[in-house]
Amino acid sequence: MTNQYRAQTSHSAEYFGDTRDYWWNLDFLGLIAVRLAFAQIGSVLDVGCGVGHWGQLLARVLPPDTRVHGVDRDPHWVEQATTRAAACRLDHRCRYSVSTAERLPFADASFDLVTCQTLLIHVADPAAVIAEMARVTRPGGLVLAAEPNNMSSALVLNSVSSRLPPDEILAGARLQLLCERGKASLGEGNNSIGDLIPGLFAAGGLADVRVYLNDKTNPLIPPYDTAEQRAMLEECSDMKSRDFWIWSRNDTHRFFLAGGGREDEFDRLWASVTEHGDELAKAIADHSYSGSGASIQYIVAGRRE
Ligand SMILES: C[S@@+](CC[C@H](N)C(=O)[O-])C[C@H]1O[C@@H](n2cnc3c(N)ncnc32)[C@H](O)[C@@H]1O
């Protein structure tokens, strides 16, 4: 099953498929664990945990007795995260409950590590969430955010897009940027907030702010015969069959207008990005498609004083 959650209406369901298991190299996270002295961490809070991918992955590079508590505002995801932890034999270490990130139901200084992955890209006020995460971190403890710059994907080319006219590449990037701006202006979060997190951490009083880049890409190289590549292709073809780009057509339209795009431009831009998807599908079918699959995903860490 590529994405058992995708038909569900809860937040981010489109992005909880098998491909999410291939976002990180475990040895890279092991290196981060050494650099940030995870050996001293006994308690973790994973904020906006979804179905638990991030906290359950971190559990693998944390000391074996470290407990992970995940919170999400959606009770459905809390239930699914609990089920997933049991399936991964992590139920003795991971537990889940409902909470919004803006108001965490924990006393000050409750956890050694407070973390999130792709949560801050969805919140109206990331500085307020970072402040709340810092509040529940013990002095000397760590706040750690894994958040992307998603705009960069518009200019990472592949064997098909590298042949497009420059104006078409830039039109796709402009559509994406207007949508990102619109989404943020509607209070639904800035999809490229990763770039700003080091500054937000420092402004929020966190010390010793360190910034790393995920060293994993998700390349597609013929004959696409690894489990990771098969999962990516299945996800692409499934999204395409449902007319889904980065967002649904409705959300893209809503974000585009909120970002200052003109109504009379939308149909042409949507057709251009979705027709590009048709060319990709053809190139995959005849094995002429290849790409590095690079993206910008930061890990930003800061210490609570
Ligand atoms: C893109 S998913 C990330 C899930 C998980 N961190 C991961 O990386 O697999 C974003 C999650 O944040 C949750 N979320 C969004 N806004 C939230 C908020 N203000 N408070 C708590 N959870 C929130 C959503 O319900 C969703 O599960």
mmCIF file of N, CA, C and O and ligand atoms in Angstrom, residues 11-12 16 20 23 46-50 53-54 72-74 77 99-102 117-119 122-123, ligand 1:
data_model
loop_
_atom_site.group_PDB
_atom_site.id
_atom_site.type_symbol
_atom_site.label_atom_id
_atom_site.label_comp_id
_atom_site.label_asym_id
_atom_site.label_seq_id
_atom_site.Cartn_x
_atom_site.Cartn_y
_atom_site.Cartn_z
ATOM 1 N N HIS A 11 -5.558 16.574 7.863
ATOM 2 C CA HIS A 11 -4.448 17.402 7.385
ATOM 3 C C HIS A 11 -3.264 16.550 6.921
ATOM 4 O O HIS A 11 -2.856 15.616 7.614
ATOM 5 N N SER A 12 -2.709 16.866 5.751
ATOM 6 C CA SER A 12 -1.487 16.249 5.220
ATOM 7 C C SER A 12 -1.633 14.776 4.831
ATOM 8 O O SER A 12 -0.620 14.112 4.564
ATOM 9 N N PHE A 16 1.395 11.260 3.772
ATOM 10 C CA PHE A 16 1.778 10.247 4.762
ATOM 11 C C PHE A 16 1.995 8.876 4.133
ATOM 12 O O PHE A 16 1.880 7.849 4.790
ATOM 13 N N ARG A 20 7.438 8.702 2.657
ATOM 14 C CA ARG A 20 7.909 9.418 3.846
ATOM 15 C C ARG A 20 8.946 8.597 4.632
ATOM 16 O O ARG A 20 9.721 9.136 5.408
ATOM 17 N N TRP A 23 12.800 9.592 3.615
ATOM 18 C CA TRP A 23 13.238 10.993 3.677
ATOM 19 C C TRP A 23 14.649 11.158 4.238
ATOM 20 O O TRP A 23 15.312 12.138 3.944
ATOM 21 N N ASP A 46 7.263 15.216 20.420
ATOM 22 C CA ASP A 46 7.183 15.372 18.961
ATOM 23 C C ASP A 46 5.879 16.123 18.661
ATOM 24 O O ASP A 46 4.790 15.568 18.793
ATOM 25 N N VAL A 47 6.017 17.400 18.272
ATOM 26 C CA VAL A 47 4.846 18.276 18.138
ATOM 27 C C VAL A 47 4.325 18.239 16.696
ATOM 28 O O VAL A 47 5.102 18.364 15.755
ATOM 29 N N GLY A 48 3.007 18.053 16.525
ATOM 30 C CA GLY A 48 2.430 17.903 15.182
ATOM 31 C C GLY A 48 2.901 16.582 14.602
ATOM 32 O O GLY A 48 3.414 16.521 13.487
ATOM 33 N N CYS A 49 2.697 15.502 15.378
ATOM 34 C CA CYS A 49 3.357 14.213 15.076
ATOM 35 C C CYS A 49 2.755 13.478 13.894
ATOM 36 O O CYS A 49 3.369 12.533 13.394
ATOM 37 N N GLY A 50 1.554 13.884 13.435
ATOM 38 C CA GLY A 50 0.925 13.115 12.356
ATOM 39 C C GLY A 50 0.768 11.667 12.785
ATOM 40 O O GLY A 50 0.323 11.377 13.896
ATOM 41 N N HIS A 53 5.762 9.395 12.042
ATOM 42 C CA HIS A 53 6.996 9.080 11.304
ATOM 43 C C HIS A 53 8.252 9.639 11.980
ATOM 44 O O HIS A 53 9.244 8.936 12.130
ATOM 45 N N TRP A 54 8.226 10.920 12.343
ATOM 46 C CA TRP A 54 9.456 11.591 12.792
ATOM 47 C C TRP A 54 9.905 11.086 14.162
ATOM 48 O O TRP A 54 11.045 10.653 14.341
ATOM 49 N N ASP A 72 -0.714 15.823 18.386
ATOM 50 C CA ASP A 72 -1.241 16.378 17.135
ATOM 51 C C ASP A 72 -2.624 16.927 17.450
ATOM 52 O O ASP A 72 -3.315 16.418 18.328
ATOM 53 N N ARG A 73 -3.031 17.956 16.703
ATOM 54 C CA ARG A 73 -4.353 18.530 17.017
ATOM 55 C C ARG A 73 -5.481 17.655 16.479
ATOM 56 O O ARG A 73 -6.631 17.824 16.842
ATOM 57 N N ASP A 74 -5.123 16.700 15.602
ATOM 58 C CA ASP A 74 -6.155 15.865 14.975
ATOM 59 C C ASP A 74 -6.241 14.503 15.688
ATOM 60 O O ASP A 74 -5.308 13.704 15.614
ATOM 61 N N TRP A 77 -5.217 11.374 13.715
ATOM 62 C CA TRP A 77 -3.784 11.081 13.563
ATOM 63 C C TRP A 77 -3.206 10.522 14.860
ATOM 64 O O TRP A 77 -2.318 9.667 14.828
ATOM 65 N N SER A 99 -3.303 17.585 21.080
ATOM 66 C CA SER A 99 -3.004 18.939 21.561
ATOM 67 C C SER A 99 -2.671 19.820 20.368
ATOM 68 O O SER A 99 -2.120 19.345 19.373
ATOM 69 N N THR A 100 -2.959 21.106 20.492
ATOM 70 C CA THR A 100 -2.478 22.036 19.478
ATOM 71 C C THR A 100 -1.047 22.430 19.849
ATOM 72 O O THR A 100 -0.671 22.430 21.029
ATOM 73 N N ALA A 101 -0.283 22.793 18.829
ATOM 74 C CA ALA A 101 1.108 23.187 19.050
ATOM 75 C C ALA A 101 1.190 24.530 19.770
ATOM 76 O O ALA A 101 2.177 24.813 20.459
ATOM 77 N N GLU A 102 0.154 25.340 19.603
ATOM 78 C CA GLU A 102 0.175 26.692 20.170
ATOM 79 C C GLU A 102 -0.036 26.679 21.674
ATOM 80 O O GLU A 102 0.261 27.657 22.361
ATOM 81 N N GLN A 117 8.634 18.004 12.811
ATOM 82 C CA GLN A 117 9.017 17.870 11.400
ATOM 83 C C GLN A 117 7.832 18.305 10.548
ATOM 84 O O GLN A 117 6.711 17.810 10.729
ATOM 85 N N THR A 118 8.080 19.204 9.605
ATOM 86 C CA THR A 118 7.046 19.758 8.710
ATOM 87 C C THR A 118 5.761 20.105 9.445
ATOM 88 O O THR A 118 4.666 19.855 8.962
ATOM 89 N N LEU A 119 5.923 20.693 10.618
ATOM 90 C CA LEU A 119 4.785 21.296 11.339
ATOM 91 C C LEU A 119 4.799 22.806 11.136
ATOM 92 O O LEU A 119 3.766 23.413 10.840
ATOM 93 N N HIS A 122 3.078 24.697 8.466
ATOM 94 C CA HIS A 122 1.605 24.707 8.419
ATOM 95 C C HIS A 122 0.963 25.601 9.462
ATOM 96 O O HIS A 122 -0.263 25.629 9.558
ATOM 97 N N VAL A 123 1.753 26.291 10.281
ATOM 98 C CA VAL A 123 1.119 27.072 11.355
ATOM 99 C C VAL A 123 1.108 28.563 11.005
ATOM 100 O O VAL A 123 1.978 29.063 10.285
HETATM 101 C C1 LIG B 1 2.945 17.557 7.361
HETATM 102 S S1 LIG B 1 2.297 16.801 8.791
HETATM 103 C C2 LIG B 1 3.771 16.300 9.658
HETATM 104 C C3 LIG B 1 3.568 15.074 10.523
HETATM 105 C C4 LIG B 1 4.832 14.550 11.206
HETATM 106 N N1 LIG B 1 5.499 15.561 11.972
HETATM 107 C C5 LIG B 1 5.755 13.922 10.201
HETATM 108 O O1 LIG B 1 6.747 14.559 9.825
HETATM 109 O O2 LIG B 1 5.484 12.815 9.714
HETATM 110 C C6 LIG B 1 1.727 18.134 9.777
HETATM 111 C C7 LIG B 1 0.975 17.650 10.999
HETATM 112 O O3 LIG B 1 0.814 18.756 11.876
HETATM 113 C C8 LIG B 1 -0.497 18.740 12.398
HETATM 114 N N2 LIG B 1 -0.789 20.134 12.741
HETATM 115 C C9 LIG B 1 -0.948 21.174 11.889
HETATM 116 N N3 LIG B 1 -1.138 22.301 12.583
HETATM 117 C C10 LIG B 1 -1.091 21.975 13.905
HETATM 118 C C11 LIG B 1 -1.212 22.714 15.110
HETATM 119 N N4 LIG B 1 -1.416 24.016 15.082
HETATM 120 N N5 LIG B 1 -1.100 22.053 16.282
HETATM 121 C C12 LIG B 1 -0.880 20.699 16.298
HETATM 122 N N6 LIG B 1 -0.771 19.957 15.186
HETATM 123 C C13 LIG B 1 -0.869 20.582 14.000
HETATM 124 C C14 LIG B 1 -1.358 18.155 11.332
HETATM 125 O O4 LIG B 1 -2.544 17.594 11.857
HETATM 126 C C15 LIG B 1 -0.421 17.113 10.712
HETATM 127 O O5 LIG B 1 -0.562 15.868 11.337
#
